[in-house]
PDB file of C-alpha atoms in Angstrom:
ATOM      1  CA  UNK A   1     -22.221   3.700  59.346  1.00 43.00           C
ATOM      2  CA  UNK A   2     -23.001   6.646  61.788  1.00 47.00           C
ATOM      3  CA  UNK A   3     -19.859   8.158  63.384  1.00 44.00           C
ATOM      4  CA  UNK A   4     -19.459   7.493  67.026  1.00 50.00           C
ATOM      5  CA  UNK A   5     -19.592  10.217  69.654  1.00 47.00           C
ATOM      6  CA  UNK A   6     -15.876  10.132  70.387  1.00 49.00           C
ATOM      7  CA  UNK A   7     -15.126  10.488  66.580  1.00 43.00           C
ATOM      8  CA  UNK A   8     -17.543  13.370  66.365  1.00 39.00           C
ATOM      9  CA  UNK A   9     -16.030  15.048  69.319  1.00 42.00           C
ATOM     10  CA  UNK A  10     -12.545  14.574  67.765  1.00 46.00           C
ATOM     11  CA  UNK A  11     -13.617  16.019  64.505  1.00 45.00           C
ATOM     12  CA  UNK A  12     -15.124  19.006  66.268  1.00 49.00           C
ATOM     13  CA  UNK A  13     -11.874  19.520  68.088  1.00 67.00           C
ATOM     14  CA  UNK A  14      -9.748  19.412  65.104  1.00 86.00           C
ATOM     15  CA  UNK A  15      -8.669  22.673  63.600  1.00 95.00           C
ATOM     16  CA  UNK A  16      -7.118  22.972  60.209  1.00 97.00           C
ATOM     17  CA  UNK A  17      -4.879  25.876  59.270  1.00 98.00           C
ATOM     18  CA  UNK A  18      -3.614  26.913  55.741  1.00 98.00           C
ATOM     19  CA  UNK A  19      -0.118  28.271  56.245  1.00 97.00           C
ATOM     20  CA  UNK A  20       1.110  30.502  53.566  1.00 96.00           C
ATOM     21  CA  UNK A  21       4.887  31.005  53.185  1.00 92.00           C
ATOM     22  CA  UNK A  22       6.648  33.867  51.747  1.00 88.00           C
ATOM     23  CA  UNK A  23       8.527  34.011  48.312  1.00 87.00           C
ATOM     24  CA  UNK A  24       8.038  37.130  46.181  1.00 88.00           C
ATOM     25  CA  UNK A  25       6.551  36.482  42.831  1.00 93.00           C
ATOM     26  CA  UNK A  26       6.556  32.795  43.352  1.00 94.00           C
ATOM     27  CA  UNK A  27       3.295  33.451  45.444  1.00 96.00           C
ATOM     28  CA  UNK A  28       1.513  32.762  42.284  1.00 97.00           C
ATOM     29  CA  UNK A  29       2.271  29.143  43.030  1.00 97.00           C
ATOM     30  CA  UNK A  30       0.262  29.323  46.072  1.00 98.00           C
ATOM     31  CA  UNK A  31      -2.788  30.504  44.026  1.00 98.00           C
ATOM     32  CA  UNK A  32      -2.565  27.323  41.791  1.00 98.00           C
ATOM     33  CA  UNK A  33      -2.300  25.188  44.850  1.00 98.00           C
ATOM     34  CA  UNK A  34      -5.456  27.003  46.265  1.00 98.00           C
ATOM     35  CA  UNK A  35      -7.511  26.370  43.097  1.00 98.00           C
ATOM     36  CA  UNK A  36      -6.931  22.568  43.341  1.00 98.00           C
ATOM     37  CA  UNK A  37      -7.421  22.348  47.139  1.00 98.00           C
ATOM     38  CA  UNK A  38     -10.605  24.389  47.283  1.00 98.00           C
ATOM     39  CA  UNK A  39     -12.035  22.589  44.333  1.00 97.00           C
ATOM     40  CA  UNK A  40     -11.434  19.513  46.317  1.00 96.00           C
ATOM     41  CA  UNK A  41     -13.704  20.825  49.083  1.00 96.00           C
ATOM     42  CA  UNK A  42     -11.004  21.614  51.651  1.00 97.00           C
ATOM     43  CA  UNK A  43     -11.587  24.783  53.657  1.00 96.00           C
ATOM     44  CA  UNK A  44      -9.544  25.602  56.731  1.00 98.00           C
ATOM     45  CA  UNK A  45     -10.541  26.864  60.042  1.00 98.00           C
ATOM     46  CA  UNK A  46      -7.615  29.264  60.371  1.00 98.00           C
ATOM     47  CA  UNK A  47      -5.550  31.119  57.837  1.00 98.00           C
ATOM     48  CA  UNK A  48      -1.852  32.304  58.711  1.00 97.00           C
ATOM     49  CA  UNK A  49       0.554  33.962  56.339  1.00 96.00           C
ATOM     50  CA  UNK A  50       3.724  36.047  56.152  1.00 92.00           C
ATOM     51  CA  UNK A  51       5.388  38.111  53.403  1.00 91.00           C
ATOM     52  CA  UNK A  52       3.656  37.426  50.007  1.00 93.00           C
ATOM     53  CA  UNK A  53       1.842  34.593  51.770  1.00 95.00           C
ATOM     54  CA  UNK A  54       0.019  37.271  54.002  1.00 96.00           C
ATOM     55  CA  UNK A  55      -1.349  38.980  50.866  1.00 97.00           C
ATOM     56  CA  UNK A  56      -2.611  35.760  49.414  1.00 98.00           C
ATOM     57  CA  UNK A  57      -3.870  34.353  52.821  1.00 98.00           C
ATOM     58  CA  UNK A  58      -5.675  37.646  53.451  1.00 98.00           C
ATOM     59  CA  UNK A  59      -7.505  37.686  50.096  1.00 98.00           C
ATOM     60  CA  UNK A  60      -8.450  33.995  50.553  1.00 98.00           C
ATOM     61  CA  UNK A  61      -9.757  34.499  54.074  1.00 98.00           C
ATOM     62  CA  UNK A  62     -12.038  37.128  52.673  1.00 98.00           C
ATOM     63  CA  UNK A  63     -13.536  34.924  49.969  1.00 98.00           C
ATOM     64  CA  UNK A  64     -12.786  31.324  50.690  1.00 98.00           C
ATOM     65  CA  UNK A  65     -14.607  30.000  47.625  1.00 97.00           C
ATOM     66  CA  UNK A  66     -13.508  28.865  44.189  1.00 97.00           C
ATOM     67  CA  UNK A  67     -14.890  31.991  42.696  1.00 98.00           C
ATOM     68  CA  UNK A  68     -12.743  33.909  45.322  1.00 98.00           C
ATOM     69  CA  UNK A  69      -9.606  31.990  44.314  1.00 98.00           C
ATOM     70  CA  UNK A  70     -10.349  32.528  40.629  1.00 98.00           C
ATOM     71  CA  UNK A  71     -10.445  36.307  41.255  1.00 98.00           C
ATOM     72  CA  UNK A  72      -7.262  36.154  43.141  1.00 98.00           C
ATOM     73  CA  UNK A  73      -5.741  34.223  40.132  1.00 98.00           C
ATOM     74  CA  UNK A  74      -6.973  36.983  37.809  1.00 98.00           C
ATOM     75  CA  UNK A  75      -5.335  39.644  40.022  1.00 97.00           C
ATOM     76  CA  UNK A  76      -2.004  37.684  39.775  1.00 97.00           C
ATOM     77  CA  UNK A  77      -2.108  37.218  36.166  1.00 97.00           C
ATOM     78  CA  UNK A  78      -2.343  40.855  35.572  1.00 96.00           C
ATOM     79  CA  UNK A  79       0.523  41.786  37.974  1.00 95.00           C
ATOM     80  CA  UNK A  80       3.701  43.557  36.764  1.00 92.00           C
ATOM     81  CA  UNK A  81       6.843  44.072  38.551  1.00 85.00           C
ATOM     82  CA  UNK A  82       6.279  47.755  38.668  1.00 83.00           C
ATOM     83  CA  UNK A  83       3.065  47.143  40.570  1.00 85.00           C
ATOM     84  CA  UNK A  84       4.892  45.753  43.595  1.00 82.00           C
ATOM     85  CA  UNK A  85       8.402  47.266  43.094  1.00 72.00           C
ATOM     86  CA  UNK A  86       7.866  50.719  41.566  1.00 68.00           C
ATOM     87  CA  UNK A  87      11.486  51.596  41.046  1.00 58.00           C
ATOM     88  CA  UNK A  88      12.232  54.709  39.128  1.00 52.00           C
ATOM     89  CA  UNK A  89      14.763  57.531  38.899  1.00 46.00           C
ATOM     90  CA  UNK A  90      12.831  59.470  41.470  1.00 54.00           C
ATOM     91  CA  UNK A  91      12.846  56.643  43.977  1.00 50.00           C
ATOM     92  CA  UNK A  92      16.659  55.978  43.342  1.00 46.00           C
ATOM     93  CA  UNK A  93      17.279  59.546  44.020  1.00 48.00           C
ATOM     94  CA  UNK A  94      15.184  59.546  47.264  1.00 51.00           C
ATOM     95  CA  UNK A  95      17.179  56.584  48.305  1.00 45.00           C
ATOM     96  CA  UNK A  96      20.495  58.247  47.686  1.00 45.00           C
ATOM     97  CA  UNK A  97      19.270  61.364  49.469  1.00 49.00           C
ATOM     98  CA  UNK A  98      17.621  59.736  52.521  1.00 54.00           C
ATOM     99  CA  UNK A  99      19.535  56.452  52.593  1.00 50.00           C
ATOM    100  CA  UNK A 100      16.859  54.628  54.333  1.00 56.00           C
ATOM    101  CA  UNK A 101      14.775  52.777  51.878  1.00 57.00           C
ATOM    102  CA  UNK A 102      14.631  52.142  48.131  1.00 63.00           C
ATOM    103  CA  UNK A 103      11.029  51.385  47.280  1.00 76.00           C
ATOM    104  CA  UNK A 104       7.677  53.159  48.192  1.00 78.00           C
ATOM    105  CA  UNK A 105       5.014  51.219  49.819  1.00 85.00           C
ATOM    106  CA  UNK A 106       2.485  52.876  47.470  1.00 86.00           C
ATOM    107  CA  UNK A 107       2.344  49.941  44.929  1.00 87.00           C
ATOM    108  CA  UNK A 108       1.579  47.230  47.583  1.00 92.00           C
ATOM    109  CA  UNK A 109      -0.814  49.628  49.445  1.00 93.00           C
ATOM    110  CA  UNK A 110      -2.768  50.350  46.290  1.00 93.00           C
ATOM    111  CA  UNK A 111      -3.030  46.657  45.249  1.00 95.00           C
ATOM    112  CA  UNK A 112      -4.406  45.769  48.713  1.00 96.00           C
ATOM    113  CA  UNK A 113      -6.827  48.645  48.774  1.00 96.00           C
ATOM    114  CA  UNK A 114      -8.088  48.232  45.277  1.00 96.00           C
ATOM    115  CA  UNK A 115      -8.757  44.448  45.687  1.00 96.00           C
ATOM    116  CA  UNK A 116      -9.097  43.266  49.377  1.00 97.00           C
ATOM    117  CA  UNK A 117     -12.953  43.046  50.053  1.00 93.00           C
ATOM    118  CA  UNK A 118     -12.559  44.273  53.760  1.00 98.00           C
ATOM    119  CA  UNK A 119     -10.743  46.821  55.800  1.00 97.00           C
ATOM    120  CA  UNK A 120      -9.966  45.076  59.195  1.00 98.00           C
ATOM    121  CA  UNK A 121      -8.498  41.828  59.797  1.00 98.00           C
ATOM    122  CA  UNK A 122     -11.257  40.698  62.068  1.00 98.00           C
ATOM    123  CA  UNK A 123     -13.888  41.241  59.132  1.00 98.00           C
ATOM    124  CA  UNK A 124     -12.293  38.399  57.198  1.00 98.00           C
ATOM    125  CA  UNK A 125     -14.627  35.406  56.757  1.00 98.00           C
ATOM    126  CA  UNK A 126     -12.048  32.998  58.233  1.00 98.00           C
ATOM    127  CA  UNK A 127      -9.824  33.798  61.133  1.00 98.00           C
ATOM    128  CA  UNK A 128      -6.688  35.403  59.853  1.00 98.00           C
ATOM    129  CA  UNK A 129      -3.308  35.948  61.363  1.00 98.00           C
ATOM    130  CA  UNK A 130      -0.614  38.050  59.732  1.00 97.00           C
ATOM    131  CA  UNK A 131       2.987  37.435  60.755  1.00 95.00           C
ATOM    132  CA  UNK A 132       5.396  40.382  60.940  1.00 95.00           C
ATOM    133  CA  UNK A 133       8.759  41.072  62.552  1.00 93.00           C
ATOM    134  CA  UNK A 134       9.624  43.899  65.013  1.00 94.00           C
ATOM    135  CA  UNK A 135      12.736  45.140  63.173  1.00 92.00           C
ATOM    136  CA  UNK A 136      14.252  46.535  66.389  1.00 93.00           C
ATOM    137  CA  UNK A 137      13.963  43.460  68.753  1.00 93.00           C
ATOM    138  CA  UNK A 138      13.507  40.696  66.052  1.00 88.00           C
ATOM    139  CA  UNK A 139      10.480  39.442  67.765  1.00 91.00           C
ATOM    140  CA  UNK A 140       7.612  37.814  65.697  1.00 92.00           C
ATOM    141  CA  UNK A 141       4.561  39.964  65.933  1.00 95.00           C
ATOM    142  CA  UNK A 142       1.210  38.360  65.000  1.00 96.00           C
ATOM    143  CA  UNK A 143      -1.552  40.674  63.882  1.00 97.00           C
ATOM    144  CA  UNK A 144      -5.086  39.179  64.289  1.00 98.00           C
ATOM    145  CA  UNK A 145      -7.097  42.466  64.250  1.00 98.00           C
ATOM    146  CA  UNK A 146      -6.911  46.023  63.049  1.00 98.00           C
ATOM    147  CA  UNK A 147      -5.909  47.414  59.617  1.00 98.00           C
ATOM    148  CA  UNK A 148      -5.465  44.628  57.141  1.00 98.00           C
ATOM    149  CA  UNK A 149      -3.651  46.946  54.792  1.00 97.00           C
ATOM    150  CA  UNK A 150      -1.128  47.989  57.387  1.00 97.00           C
ATOM    151  CA  UNK A 151      -0.470  44.402  58.535  1.00 97.00           C
ATOM    152  CA  UNK A 152      -0.010  43.152  54.939  1.00 97.00           C
ATOM    153  CA  UNK A 153       2.332  46.122  54.050  1.00 95.00           C
ATOM    154  CA  UNK A 154       4.287  45.425  57.199  1.00 95.00           C
ATOM    155  CA  UNK A 155       4.626  41.771  56.489  1.00 94.00           C
ATOM    156  CA  UNK A 156       5.825  42.378  52.969  1.00 92.00           C
ATOM    157  CA  UNK A 157       8.347  45.099  53.803  1.00 89.00           C
ATOM    158  CA  UNK A 158      11.830  43.611  52.915  1.00 81.00           C
ATOM    159  CA  UNK A 159      14.364  45.476  55.073  1.00 78.00           C
ATOM    160  CA  UNK A 160      16.644  47.781  52.913  1.00 71.00           C
ATOM    161  CA  UNK A 161      14.085  47.763  50.018  1.00 75.00           C
ATOM    162  CA  UNK A 162      11.093  49.008  52.056  1.00 83.00           C
ATOM    163  CA  UNK A 163      10.838  51.192  55.069  1.00 84.00           C
ATOM    164  CA  UNK A 164       9.538  49.322  58.180  1.00 90.00           C
ATOM    165  CA  UNK A 165       5.944  50.093  59.026  1.00 93.00           C
ATOM    166  CA  UNK A 166       5.353  52.051  62.309  1.00 94.00           C
ATOM    167  CA  UNK A 167       2.225  50.507  63.684  1.00 94.00           C
ATOM    168  CA  UNK A 168       0.961  50.165  67.292  1.00 94.00           C
ATOM    169  CA  UNK A 169       4.111  51.489  68.801  1.00 94.00           C
ATOM    170  CA  UNK A 170       6.425  49.158  66.885  1.00 95.00           C
ATOM    171  CA  UNK A 171       8.406  49.135  63.702  1.00 94.00           C
ATOM    172  CA  UNK A 172       7.288  46.201  61.724  1.00 95.00           C
ATOM    173  CA  UNK A 173       8.816  44.496  58.686  1.00 90.00           C
ATOM    174  CA  UNK A 174       8.796  41.200  56.692  1.00 85.00           C
ATOM    175  CA  UNK A 175       7.474  38.401  58.614  1.00 75.00           C
ATOM    176  CA  UNK A 176      10.036  36.060  56.898  1.00 73.00           C
ATOM    177  CA  UNK A 177      12.788  37.573  59.055  1.00 74.00           C
ATOM    178  CA  UNK A 178      11.442  35.824  62.227  1.00 72.00           C
ATOM    179  CA  UNK A 179       8.959  33.301  60.959  1.00 64.00           C
ATOM    180  CA  UNK A 180       9.611  32.280  57.361  1.00 55.00           C
ATOM    181  CA  UNK A 181       6.785  29.599  57.287  1.00 65.00           C
ATOM    182  CA  UNK A 182       4.713  30.540  60.339  1.00 87.00           C
ATOM    183  CA  UNK A 183       4.017  27.039  61.412  1.00 92.00           C
ATOM    184  CA  UNK A 184       4.524  27.669  65.133  1.00 91.00           C
ATOM    185  CA  UNK A 185       2.037  30.640  64.803  1.00 94.00           C
ATOM    186  CA  UNK A 186      -0.711  28.369  63.561  1.00 96.00           C
ATOM    187  CA  UNK A 187      -0.294  25.843  66.255  1.00 94.00           C
ATOM    188  CA  UNK A 188      -0.313  28.719  68.941  1.00 94.00           C
ATOM    189  CA  UNK A 189      -3.707  29.698  67.425  1.00 95.00           C
ATOM    190  CA  UNK A 190      -5.213  26.322  67.976  1.00 95.00           C
ATOM    191  CA  UNK A 191      -4.455  24.349  64.765  1.00 97.00           C
ATOM    192  CA  UNK A 192      -3.962  20.564  65.003  1.00 96.00           C
ATOM    193  CA  UNK A 193      -3.739  20.052  61.244  1.00 95.00           C
ATOM    194  CA  UNK A 194      -1.550  22.221  58.962  1.00 96.00           C
ATOM    195  CA  UNK A 195      -1.852  22.331  55.286  1.00 97.00           C
ATOM    196  CA  UNK A 196       1.333  24.258  54.341  1.00 95.00           C
ATOM    197  CA  UNK A 197       1.545  26.181  51.003  1.00 96.00           C
ATOM    198  CA  UNK A 198       5.204  26.945  50.148  1.00 93.00           C
ATOM    199  CA  UNK A 199       6.296  28.878  47.102  1.00 92.00           C
ATOM    200  CA  UNK A 200       9.398  26.987  46.342  1.00 86.00           C
ATOM    201  CA  UNK A 201      12.595  28.376  45.005  1.00 83.00           C
ATOM    202  CA  UNK A 202      14.212  28.716  41.568  1.00 80.00           C
ATOM    203  CA  UNK A 203      15.810  25.197  41.615  1.00 82.00           C
ATOM    204  CA  UNK A 204      16.554  25.086  37.940  1.00 78.00           C
ATOM    205  CA  UNK A 205      18.873  28.126  37.973  1.00 77.00           C
ATOM    206  CA  UNK A 206      22.505  27.569  37.381  1.00 77.00           C
ATOM    207  CA  UNK A 207      23.582  31.235  38.289  1.00 79.00           C
ATOM    208  CA  UNK A 208      22.395  33.792  40.706  1.00 75.00           C
ATOM    209  CA  UNK A 209      19.559  36.158  39.445  1.00 75.00           C
ATOM    210  CA  UNK A 210      20.489  39.611  38.131  1.00 75.00           C
ATOM    211  CA  UNK A 211      20.165  42.592  40.353  1.00 70.00           C
ATOM    212  CA  UNK A 212      20.482  43.249  44.118  1.00 68.00           C
ATOM    213  CA  UNK A 213      16.719  42.978  45.045  1.00 65.00           C
ATOM    214  CA  UNK A 214      16.412  39.852  42.923  1.00 71.00           C
ATOM    215  CA  UNK A 215      19.304  38.173  44.892  1.00 76.00           C
ATOM    216  CA  UNK A 216      17.893  39.265  48.217  1.00 72.00           C
ATOM    217  CA  UNK A 217      14.392  37.601  47.302  1.00 74.00           C
ATOM    218  CA  UNK A 218      16.206  34.558  46.026  1.00 75.00           C
ATOM    219  CA  UNK A 219      18.083  34.182  49.149  1.00 73.00           C
ATOM    220  CA  UNK A 220      14.970  34.504  51.331  1.00 72.00           C
ATOM    221  CA  UNK A 221      13.326  31.856  49.359  1.00 76.00           C
ATOM    222  CA  UNK A 222      16.132  29.547  50.184  1.00 73.00           C
ATOM    223  CA  UNK A 223      15.943  30.427  53.774  1.00 73.00           C
ATOM    224  CA  UNK A 224      12.223  29.683  53.826  1.00 73.00           C
ATOM    225  CA  UNK A 225      12.705  26.248  52.370  1.00 75.00           C
ATOM    226  CA  UNK A 226      15.334  25.302  54.985  1.00 74.00           C
ATOM    227  CA  UNK A 227      13.682  26.816  57.853  1.00 77.00           C
ATOM    228  CA  UNK A 228      10.317  25.100  56.997  1.00 79.00           C
ATOM    229  CA  UNK A 229      11.958  21.711  57.139  1.00 78.00           C
ATOM    230  CA  UNK A 230      13.603  22.390  60.413  1.00 79.00           C
ATOM    231  CA  UNK A 231      10.312  23.575  62.012  1.00 82.00           C
ATOM    232  CA  UNK A 232       8.468  20.510  60.670  1.00 83.00           C
ATOM    233  CA  UNK A 233      11.122  18.281  62.150  1.00 81.00           C
ATOM    234  CA  UNK A 234      10.595  19.794  65.649  1.00 82.00           C
ATOM    235  CA  UNK A 235       6.629  19.523  65.656  1.00 86.00           C
ATOM    236  CA  UNK A 236       5.232  17.872  68.668  1.00 84.00           C
ATOM    237  CA  UNK A 237       3.357  14.606  68.478  1.00 86.00           C
ATOM    238  CA  UNK A 238      -0.308  15.024  67.513  1.00 88.00           C
ATOM    239  CA  UNK A 239       0.115  17.682  64.977  1.00 93.00           C
ATOM    240  CA  UNK A 240      -0.777  16.440  61.412  1.00 94.00           C
ATOM    241  CA  UNK A 241       0.627  18.210  58.416  1.00 94.00           C
ATOM    242  CA  UNK A 242       0.762  18.149  54.666  1.00 95.00           C
ATOM    243  CA  UNK A 243       3.010  20.220  52.562  1.00 95.00           C
ATOM    244  CA  UNK A 244       1.854  20.856  49.128  1.00 97.00           C
ATOM    245  CA  UNK A 245       4.786  20.121  46.653  1.00 95.00           C
ATOM    246  CA  UNK A 246       6.106  23.203  45.010  1.00 94.00           C
ATOM    247  CA  UNK A 247       6.838  23.201  41.388  1.00 94.00           C
ATOM    248  CA  UNK A 248       9.902  21.496  40.219  1.00 92.00           C
ATOM    249  CA  UNK A 249      11.760  22.563  38.303  1.00 91.00           C
ATOM    250  CA  UNK A 250      10.697  26.218  39.096  1.00 90.00           C
ATOM    251  CA  UNK A 251      12.289  28.628  36.641  1.00 88.00           C
ATOM    252  CA  UNK A 252      12.505  32.336  36.923  1.00 86.00           C
ATOM    253  CA  UNK A 253      13.198  34.732  39.888  1.00 85.00           C
ATOM    254  CA  UNK A 254      10.947  35.705  42.852  1.00 86.00           C
ATOM    255  CA  UNK A 255      11.476  39.177  41.410  1.00 84.00           C
ATOM    256  CA  UNK A 256       9.928  38.232  38.069  1.00 89.00           C
ATOM    257  CA  UNK A 257       6.112  38.385  37.594  1.00 93.00           C
ATOM    258  CA  UNK A 258       6.121  37.728  33.909  1.00 94.00           C
ATOM    259  CA  UNK A 259       5.638  33.899  34.530  1.00 96.00           C
ATOM    260  CA  UNK A 260       2.805  34.273  37.024  1.00 97.00           C
ATOM    261  CA  UNK A 261       0.242  32.639  34.689  1.00 97.00           C
ATOM    262  CA  UNK A 262       2.414  29.758  33.944  1.00 97.00           C
ATOM    263  CA  UNK A 263       3.142  29.240  37.576  1.00 98.00           C
ATOM    264  CA  UNK A 264      -0.627  29.169  38.449  1.00 98.00           C
ATOM    265  CA  UNK A 265      -1.381  26.754  35.691  1.00 98.00           C
ATOM    266  CA  UNK A 266       1.466  24.302  36.568  1.00 98.00           C
ATOM    267  CA  UNK A 267       0.694  24.380  40.284  1.00 98.00           C
ATOM    268  CA  UNK A 268      -2.983  23.646  39.733  1.00 98.00           C
ATOM    269  CA  UNK A 269      -2.287  20.708  37.720  1.00 98.00           C
ATOM    270  CA  UNK A 270       0.585  19.469  40.027  1.00 97.00           C
ATOM    271  CA  UNK A 271      -1.560  19.958  43.167  1.00 98.00           C
ATOM    272  CA  UNK A 272      -4.487  18.009  41.622  1.00 98.00           C
ATOM    273  CA  UNK A 273      -2.153  15.080  40.934  1.00 97.00           C
ATOM    274  CA  UNK A 274      -0.916  15.235  44.347  1.00 97.00           C
ATOM    275  CA  UNK A 275      -4.326  15.277  45.908  1.00 97.00           C
ATOM    276  CA  UNK A 276      -5.444  12.347  43.737  1.00 96.00           C
ATOM    277  CA  UNK A 277      -2.394  10.301  45.081  1.00 95.00           C
ATOM    278  CA  UNK A 278      -3.552  10.835  48.510  1.00 95.00           C
ATOM    279  CA  UNK A 279      -1.031  13.684  49.401  1.00 95.00           C
ATOM    280  CA  UNK A 280      -3.486  15.397  51.824  1.00 94.00           C
ATOM    281  CA  UNK A 281      -3.659  12.274  53.894  1.00 92.00           C
ATOM    282  CA  UNK A 282       0.034  11.118  53.626  1.00 88.00           C
ATOM    283  CA  UNK A 283       1.635  14.229  54.965  1.00 83.00           C
ATOM    284  CA  UNK A 284       5.293  14.508  55.176  1.00 82.00           C
ATOM    285  CA  UNK A 285       7.863  16.782  53.379  1.00 84.00           C
ATOM    286  CA  UNK A 286       7.877  16.529  49.553  1.00 88.00           C
ATOM    287  CA  UNK A 287      10.965  15.669  47.643  1.00 85.00           C
ATOM    288  CA  UNK A 288      10.717  19.041  45.896  1.00 85.00           C
ATOM    289  CA  UNK A 289      11.603  20.755  49.138  1.00 80.00           C
ATOM    290  CA  UNK A 290      14.743  18.787  49.800  1.00 75.00           C
ATOM    291  CA  UNK A 291      18.047  20.121  48.586  1.00 69.00           C
ATOM    292  CA  UNK A 292      18.621  19.056  44.877  1.00 69.00           C
ATOM    293  CA  UNK A 293      19.915  20.168  41.490  1.00 72.00           C
ATOM    294  CA  UNK A 294      18.867  19.615  37.891  1.00 74.00           C
TER     295      UNK A 294
END
């Protein structure tokens, strides 16, 4: 039966956003989610991301195809901790001498420049919005044009570990500080339906991760999960949303990249089952995001 004019106009006015949360090395989970969702034929109108979600979202917005997602998976499977967090004796000595940051941006910057298929945000095939934080005022700063590299480096700059990025007269840092899961940003950009890709948190752990940076990243993933649920509870009527269930149990640390391949494979299978059960249409917050223990 042909669609009515009212229904056609409604469909035309709907805008779907993929919303990518942060979560360190657990960003590999989002890649598995993408493989299942894109294979199902779902492509968004808008892409919004912060922290590691800015990196994944930017790559996806540049090549929103099954082949593009497969290339992203290949990149993730080859990542090592030193690629992102290149800590050495020299960096430790620099930190002790300057006392401002621990890790150079060089690793993240090289990863972006070697793999992102465009230079400026506005050149992406899908409208892309990268969320950062003004480290001085705490204000959320959304970058929708200009250098994609600078925007992603800023959005992934964990305070204390990385120096803030001086860009456009501001000092910008990790978007997770002010907008962990940038839901409101997607709505402000015109989205009426949200498909949210969280990363999850290490719910199977019985003890804190080892190391200062690992603990910081773990704490951020817990903050992201809680903030996301609060944001969803405050949504205005008329906004549809579906949260892709993260892995549960999720083992490892958001500082550990050695499990990326495992996370991708498990997330692909889990998301395929979720889609088959009608998850995209049901909406709601999955049980995996609720506080729980194993």
